[in-house]
CSV table of C-alpha atoms in Angstrom, one decimal:
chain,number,residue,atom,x,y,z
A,1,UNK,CA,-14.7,17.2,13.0
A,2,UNK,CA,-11.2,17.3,11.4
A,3,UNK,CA,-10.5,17.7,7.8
A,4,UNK,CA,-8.7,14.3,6.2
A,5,UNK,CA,-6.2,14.5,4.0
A,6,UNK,CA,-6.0,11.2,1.5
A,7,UNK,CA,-2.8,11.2,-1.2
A,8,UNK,CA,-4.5,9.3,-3.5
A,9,UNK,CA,-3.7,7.8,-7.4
A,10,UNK,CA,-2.1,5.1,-5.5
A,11,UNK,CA,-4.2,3.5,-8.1
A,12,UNK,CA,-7.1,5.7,-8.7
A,13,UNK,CA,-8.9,2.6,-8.5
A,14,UNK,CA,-7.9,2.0,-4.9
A,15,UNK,CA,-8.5,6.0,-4.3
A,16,UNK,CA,-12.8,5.8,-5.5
A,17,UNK,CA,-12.7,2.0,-3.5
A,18,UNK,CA,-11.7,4.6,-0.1
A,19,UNK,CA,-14.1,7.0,-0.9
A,20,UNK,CA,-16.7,4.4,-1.4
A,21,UNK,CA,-15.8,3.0,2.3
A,22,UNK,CA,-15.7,6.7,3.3
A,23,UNK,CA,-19.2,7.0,1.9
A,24,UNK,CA,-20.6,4.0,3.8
A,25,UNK,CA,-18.6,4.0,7.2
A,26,UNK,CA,-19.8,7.9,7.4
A,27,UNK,CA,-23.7,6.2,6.6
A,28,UNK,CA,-23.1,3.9,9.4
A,29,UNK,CA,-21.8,6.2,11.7
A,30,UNK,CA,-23.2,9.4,11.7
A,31,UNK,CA,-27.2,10.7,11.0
A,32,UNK,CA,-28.2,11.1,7.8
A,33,UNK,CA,-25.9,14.0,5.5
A,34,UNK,CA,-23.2,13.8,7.8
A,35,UNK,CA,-20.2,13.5,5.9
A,36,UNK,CA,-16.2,14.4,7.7
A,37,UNK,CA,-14.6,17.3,5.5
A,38,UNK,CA,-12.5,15.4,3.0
A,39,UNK,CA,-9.7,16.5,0.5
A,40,UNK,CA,-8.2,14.2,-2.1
A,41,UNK,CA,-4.3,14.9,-3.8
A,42,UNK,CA,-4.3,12.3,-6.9
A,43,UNK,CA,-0.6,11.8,-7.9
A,44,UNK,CA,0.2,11.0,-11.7
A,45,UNK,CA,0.4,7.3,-10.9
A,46,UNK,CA,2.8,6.9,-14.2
A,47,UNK,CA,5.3,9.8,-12.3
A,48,UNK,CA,5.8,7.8,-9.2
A,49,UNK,CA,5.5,4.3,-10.1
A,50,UNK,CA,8.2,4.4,-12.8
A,51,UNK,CA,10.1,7.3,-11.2
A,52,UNK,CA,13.9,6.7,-12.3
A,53,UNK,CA,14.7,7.9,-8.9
A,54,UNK,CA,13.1,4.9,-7.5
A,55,UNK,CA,11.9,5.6,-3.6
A,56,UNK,CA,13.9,8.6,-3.2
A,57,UNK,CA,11.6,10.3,-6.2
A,58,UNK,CA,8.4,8.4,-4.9
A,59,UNK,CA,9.3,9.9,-1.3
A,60,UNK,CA,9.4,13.5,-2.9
A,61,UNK,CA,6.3,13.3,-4.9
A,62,UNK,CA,4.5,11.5,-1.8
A,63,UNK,CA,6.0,14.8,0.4
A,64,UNK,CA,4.9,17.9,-2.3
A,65,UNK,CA,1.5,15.6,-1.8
A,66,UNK,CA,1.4,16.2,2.1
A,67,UNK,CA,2.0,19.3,2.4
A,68,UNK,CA,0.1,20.7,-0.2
A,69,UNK,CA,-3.0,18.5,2.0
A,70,UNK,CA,-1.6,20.7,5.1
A,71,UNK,CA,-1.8,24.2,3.1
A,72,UNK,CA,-5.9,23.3,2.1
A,73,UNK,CA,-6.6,22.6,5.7
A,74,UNK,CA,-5.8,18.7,6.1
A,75,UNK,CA,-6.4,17.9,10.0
A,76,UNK,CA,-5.1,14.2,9.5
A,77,UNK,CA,-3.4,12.7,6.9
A,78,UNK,CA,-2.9,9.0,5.1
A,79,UNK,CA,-1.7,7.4,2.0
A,80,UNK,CA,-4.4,4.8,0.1
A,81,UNK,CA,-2.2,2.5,-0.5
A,82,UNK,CA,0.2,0.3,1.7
A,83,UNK,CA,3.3,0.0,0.0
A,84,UNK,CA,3.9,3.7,0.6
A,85,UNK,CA,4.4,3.1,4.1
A,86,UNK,CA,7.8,1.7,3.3
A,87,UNK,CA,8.6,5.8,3.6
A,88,UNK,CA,6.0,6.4,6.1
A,89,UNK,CA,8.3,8.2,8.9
A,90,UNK,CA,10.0,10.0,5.9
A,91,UNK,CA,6.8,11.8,5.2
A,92,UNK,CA,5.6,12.5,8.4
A,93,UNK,CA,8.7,14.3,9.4
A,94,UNK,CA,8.1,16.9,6.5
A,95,UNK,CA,4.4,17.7,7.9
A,96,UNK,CA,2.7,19.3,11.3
A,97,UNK,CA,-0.1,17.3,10.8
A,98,UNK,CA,-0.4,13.8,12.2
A,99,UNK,CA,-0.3,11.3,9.6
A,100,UNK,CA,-2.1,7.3,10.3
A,101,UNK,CA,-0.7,4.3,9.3
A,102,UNK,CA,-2.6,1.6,7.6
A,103,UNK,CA,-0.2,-1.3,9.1
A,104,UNK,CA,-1.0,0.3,12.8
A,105,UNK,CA,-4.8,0.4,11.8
A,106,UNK,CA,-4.8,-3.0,10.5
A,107,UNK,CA,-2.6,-4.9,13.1
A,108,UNK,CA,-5.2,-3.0,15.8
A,109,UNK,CA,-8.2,-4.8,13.7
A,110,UNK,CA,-6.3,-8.3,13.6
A,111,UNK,CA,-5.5,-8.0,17.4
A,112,UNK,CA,-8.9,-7.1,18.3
A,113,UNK,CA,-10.8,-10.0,16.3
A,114,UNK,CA,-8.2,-12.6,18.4
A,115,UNK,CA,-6.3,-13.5,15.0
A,116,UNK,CA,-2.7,-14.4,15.5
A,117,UNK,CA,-1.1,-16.0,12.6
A,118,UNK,CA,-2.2,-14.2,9.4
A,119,UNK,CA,-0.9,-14.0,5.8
A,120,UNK,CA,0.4,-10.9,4.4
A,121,UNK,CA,-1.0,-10.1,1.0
A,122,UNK,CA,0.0,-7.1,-1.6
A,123,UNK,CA,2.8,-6.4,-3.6
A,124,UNK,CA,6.0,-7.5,-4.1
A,125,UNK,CA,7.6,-4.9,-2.2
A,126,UNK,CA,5.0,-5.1,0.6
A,127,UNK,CA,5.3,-9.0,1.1
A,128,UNK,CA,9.4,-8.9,0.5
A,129,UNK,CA,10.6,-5.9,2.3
A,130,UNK,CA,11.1,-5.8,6.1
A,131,UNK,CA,8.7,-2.7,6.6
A,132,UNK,CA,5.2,-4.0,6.8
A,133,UNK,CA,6.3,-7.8,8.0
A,134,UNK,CA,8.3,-6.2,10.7
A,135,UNK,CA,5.8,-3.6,12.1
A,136,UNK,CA,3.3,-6.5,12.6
A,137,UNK,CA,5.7,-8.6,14.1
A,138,UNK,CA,6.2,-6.2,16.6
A,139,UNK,CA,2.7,-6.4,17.1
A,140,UNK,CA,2.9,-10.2,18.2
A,141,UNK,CA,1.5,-11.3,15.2
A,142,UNK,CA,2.8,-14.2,13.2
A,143,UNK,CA,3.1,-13.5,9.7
A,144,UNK,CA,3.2,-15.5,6.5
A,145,UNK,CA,4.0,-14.3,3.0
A,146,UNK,CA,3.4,-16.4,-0.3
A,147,UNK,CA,7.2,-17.8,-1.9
A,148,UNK,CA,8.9,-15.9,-4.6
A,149,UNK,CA,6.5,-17.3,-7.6
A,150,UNK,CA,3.5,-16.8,-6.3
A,151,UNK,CA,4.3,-13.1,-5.5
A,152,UNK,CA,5.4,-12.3,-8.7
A,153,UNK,CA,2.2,-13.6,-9.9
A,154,UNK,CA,0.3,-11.6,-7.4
A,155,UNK,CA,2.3,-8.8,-8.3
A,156,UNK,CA,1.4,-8.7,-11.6
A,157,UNK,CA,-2.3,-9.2,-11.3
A,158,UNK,CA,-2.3,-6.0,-8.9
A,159,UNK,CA,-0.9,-3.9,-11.2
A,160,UNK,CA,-1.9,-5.6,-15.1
A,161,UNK,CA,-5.6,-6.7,-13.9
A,162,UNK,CA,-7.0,-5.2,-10.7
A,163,UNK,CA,-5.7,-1.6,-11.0
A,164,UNK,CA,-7.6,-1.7,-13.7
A,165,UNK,CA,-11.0,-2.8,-12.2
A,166,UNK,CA,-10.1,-6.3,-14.0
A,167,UNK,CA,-11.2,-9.5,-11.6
A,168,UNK,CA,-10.4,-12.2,-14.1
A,169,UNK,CA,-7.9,-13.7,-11.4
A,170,UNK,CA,-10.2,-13.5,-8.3
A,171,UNK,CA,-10.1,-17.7,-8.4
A,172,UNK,CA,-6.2,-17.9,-8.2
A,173,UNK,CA,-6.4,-15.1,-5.0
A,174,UNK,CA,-8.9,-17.1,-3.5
A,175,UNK,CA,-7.4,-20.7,-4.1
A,176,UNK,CA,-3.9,-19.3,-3.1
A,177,UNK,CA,-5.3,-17.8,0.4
A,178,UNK,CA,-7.1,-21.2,0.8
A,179,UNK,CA,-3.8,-22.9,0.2
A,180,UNK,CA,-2.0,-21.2,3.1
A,181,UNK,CA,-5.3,-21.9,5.4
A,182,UNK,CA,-4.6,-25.5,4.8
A,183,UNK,CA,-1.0,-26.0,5.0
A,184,UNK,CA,0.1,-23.3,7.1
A,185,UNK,CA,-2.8,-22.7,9.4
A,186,UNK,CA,-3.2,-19.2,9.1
A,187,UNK,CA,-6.1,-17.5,11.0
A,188,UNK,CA,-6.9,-14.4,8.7
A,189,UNK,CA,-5.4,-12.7,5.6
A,190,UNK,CA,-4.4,-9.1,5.2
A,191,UNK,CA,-5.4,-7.7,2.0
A,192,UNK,CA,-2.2,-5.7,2.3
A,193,UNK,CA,-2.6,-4.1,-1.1
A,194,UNK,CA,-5.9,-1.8,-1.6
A,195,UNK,CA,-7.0,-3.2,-4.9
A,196,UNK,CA,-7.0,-6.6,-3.0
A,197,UNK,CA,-10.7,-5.9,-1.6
A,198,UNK,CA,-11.5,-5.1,-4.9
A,199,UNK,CA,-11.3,-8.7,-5.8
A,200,UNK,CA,-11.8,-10.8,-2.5
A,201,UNK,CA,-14.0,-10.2,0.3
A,202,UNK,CA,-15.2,-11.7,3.4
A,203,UNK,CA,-17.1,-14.8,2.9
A,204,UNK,CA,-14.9,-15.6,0.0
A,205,UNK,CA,-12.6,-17.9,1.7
A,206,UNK,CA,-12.7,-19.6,5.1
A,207,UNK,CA,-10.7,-18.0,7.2
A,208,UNK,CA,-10.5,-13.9,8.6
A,209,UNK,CA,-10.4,-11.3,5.6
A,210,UNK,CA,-8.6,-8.0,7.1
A,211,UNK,CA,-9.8,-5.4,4.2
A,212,UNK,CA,-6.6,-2.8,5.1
A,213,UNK,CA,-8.7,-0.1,2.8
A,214,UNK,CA,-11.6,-0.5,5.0
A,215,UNK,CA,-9.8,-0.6,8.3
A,216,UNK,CA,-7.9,2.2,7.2
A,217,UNK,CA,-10.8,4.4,6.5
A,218,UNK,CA,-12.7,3.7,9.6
A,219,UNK,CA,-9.8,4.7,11.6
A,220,UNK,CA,-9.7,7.5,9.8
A,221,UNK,CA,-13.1,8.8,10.6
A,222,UNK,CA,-12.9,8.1,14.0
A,223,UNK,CA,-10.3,10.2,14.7
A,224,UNK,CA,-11.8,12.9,12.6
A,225,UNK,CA,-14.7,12.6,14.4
A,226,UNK,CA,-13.2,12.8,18.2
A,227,UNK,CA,-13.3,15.9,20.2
């Protein structure tokens, strides 16, 4: 099997929730002590989310974090989180090593349980720049995003409550997804954020939940695992 390479600290929190699901999917999928070769980079969250640079220093730090995964043997390699993406292509062209999306992975998942019209959950930068609405427009999917006060306010819980393993707000996250099931008629919601699943899973509302840390890791061991 081929080594992963995860660039993690993304929050740490969302880092142990991907090797949890790494953990399990590898229980499901393989017999029993079979585990795919893994190797985790942990950035100093503080460095890259207040970098004065702003993307341009997050895009560096994310880069040093690739290709030191390449130098210890990383096969395949992938960013827990999903705002990163926004410099996804900027990454990849600094490494050999094939790097997997977690808006591909996800928009794959939606497509294949039938949803069409989903709402795009995460933070602020995820459900107000053009990179992750875009990609899974391209897909066919219809997307919805929360309006401008309601992502602040998602935005703040991802980063004041759930980064820090606090759930206090899991009632607003669920009453705001049920909100968009009833007046926009939205088929599924992408957790587009991967402290999101700490918080809401499925069952907890009534429509699709697309767990992008899950999906993402699943993806990941099944191309480890092909010959």
């Amino acid at each position: 099997m081929r080594k992963i390479g995860i660039i993690g600290g993304t929050t740490p929190e969302s880092t142990c929730y991907y090797y949890r699901k790494y953990i399990e999917i590898s229980r499901e999928k393989f017999e029993k002590y079979v585990y795919p070769e893994l190797i985790i980079y942990s950035i100093n969250f503080k460095e890259f989310f207040q970098n004065p640079e702003g993307w341009e220093g997050r895009k560096r730090i994310l880069i040093n974090a690739a290709k030191a995964l390449e130098r210890a043997g990383a096969e395949l390699i992938a960013f827990s989180a999903n705002t990163p993406h926004i410099v996804f292509d900027d990454v990849q062209k600094e490494v050999n090593v094939p790097m997997v999306s977690i808006i591909d992975a996800v928009a794959e998942e939606v497509k294949r349980r039938g949803v069409k019209k989903v709402l795009l959950l995460g933070t602020k930068t995820t459900m107000t720049a053009d990179f992750y609405i875009n990609a899974l427009r391209e897909k066919g999917l219809e997307v919805v995003v929360p309006n401008d006060e309601e992502k602040e306010e998602l935005n703040r819980i991802i980063f004041e409550e759930l980064a820090f393993e606090n759930l206090k707000s899991k009632d607003w996250i669920v009453n705001l997804i049920e909100k968009y099931a009833k007046e926009e008629g939205i088929e599924g919601v992408i957790l587009g954020c991967t402290e999101l699943p700490l918080a809401i899973k499925q069952g907890d509302v009534s429509i699709e939940v697309f767990d992008s840390a899950e999906i993402h890791m699943r993806k990941l061991i099944e191309l480890a695992s092909q010959d």
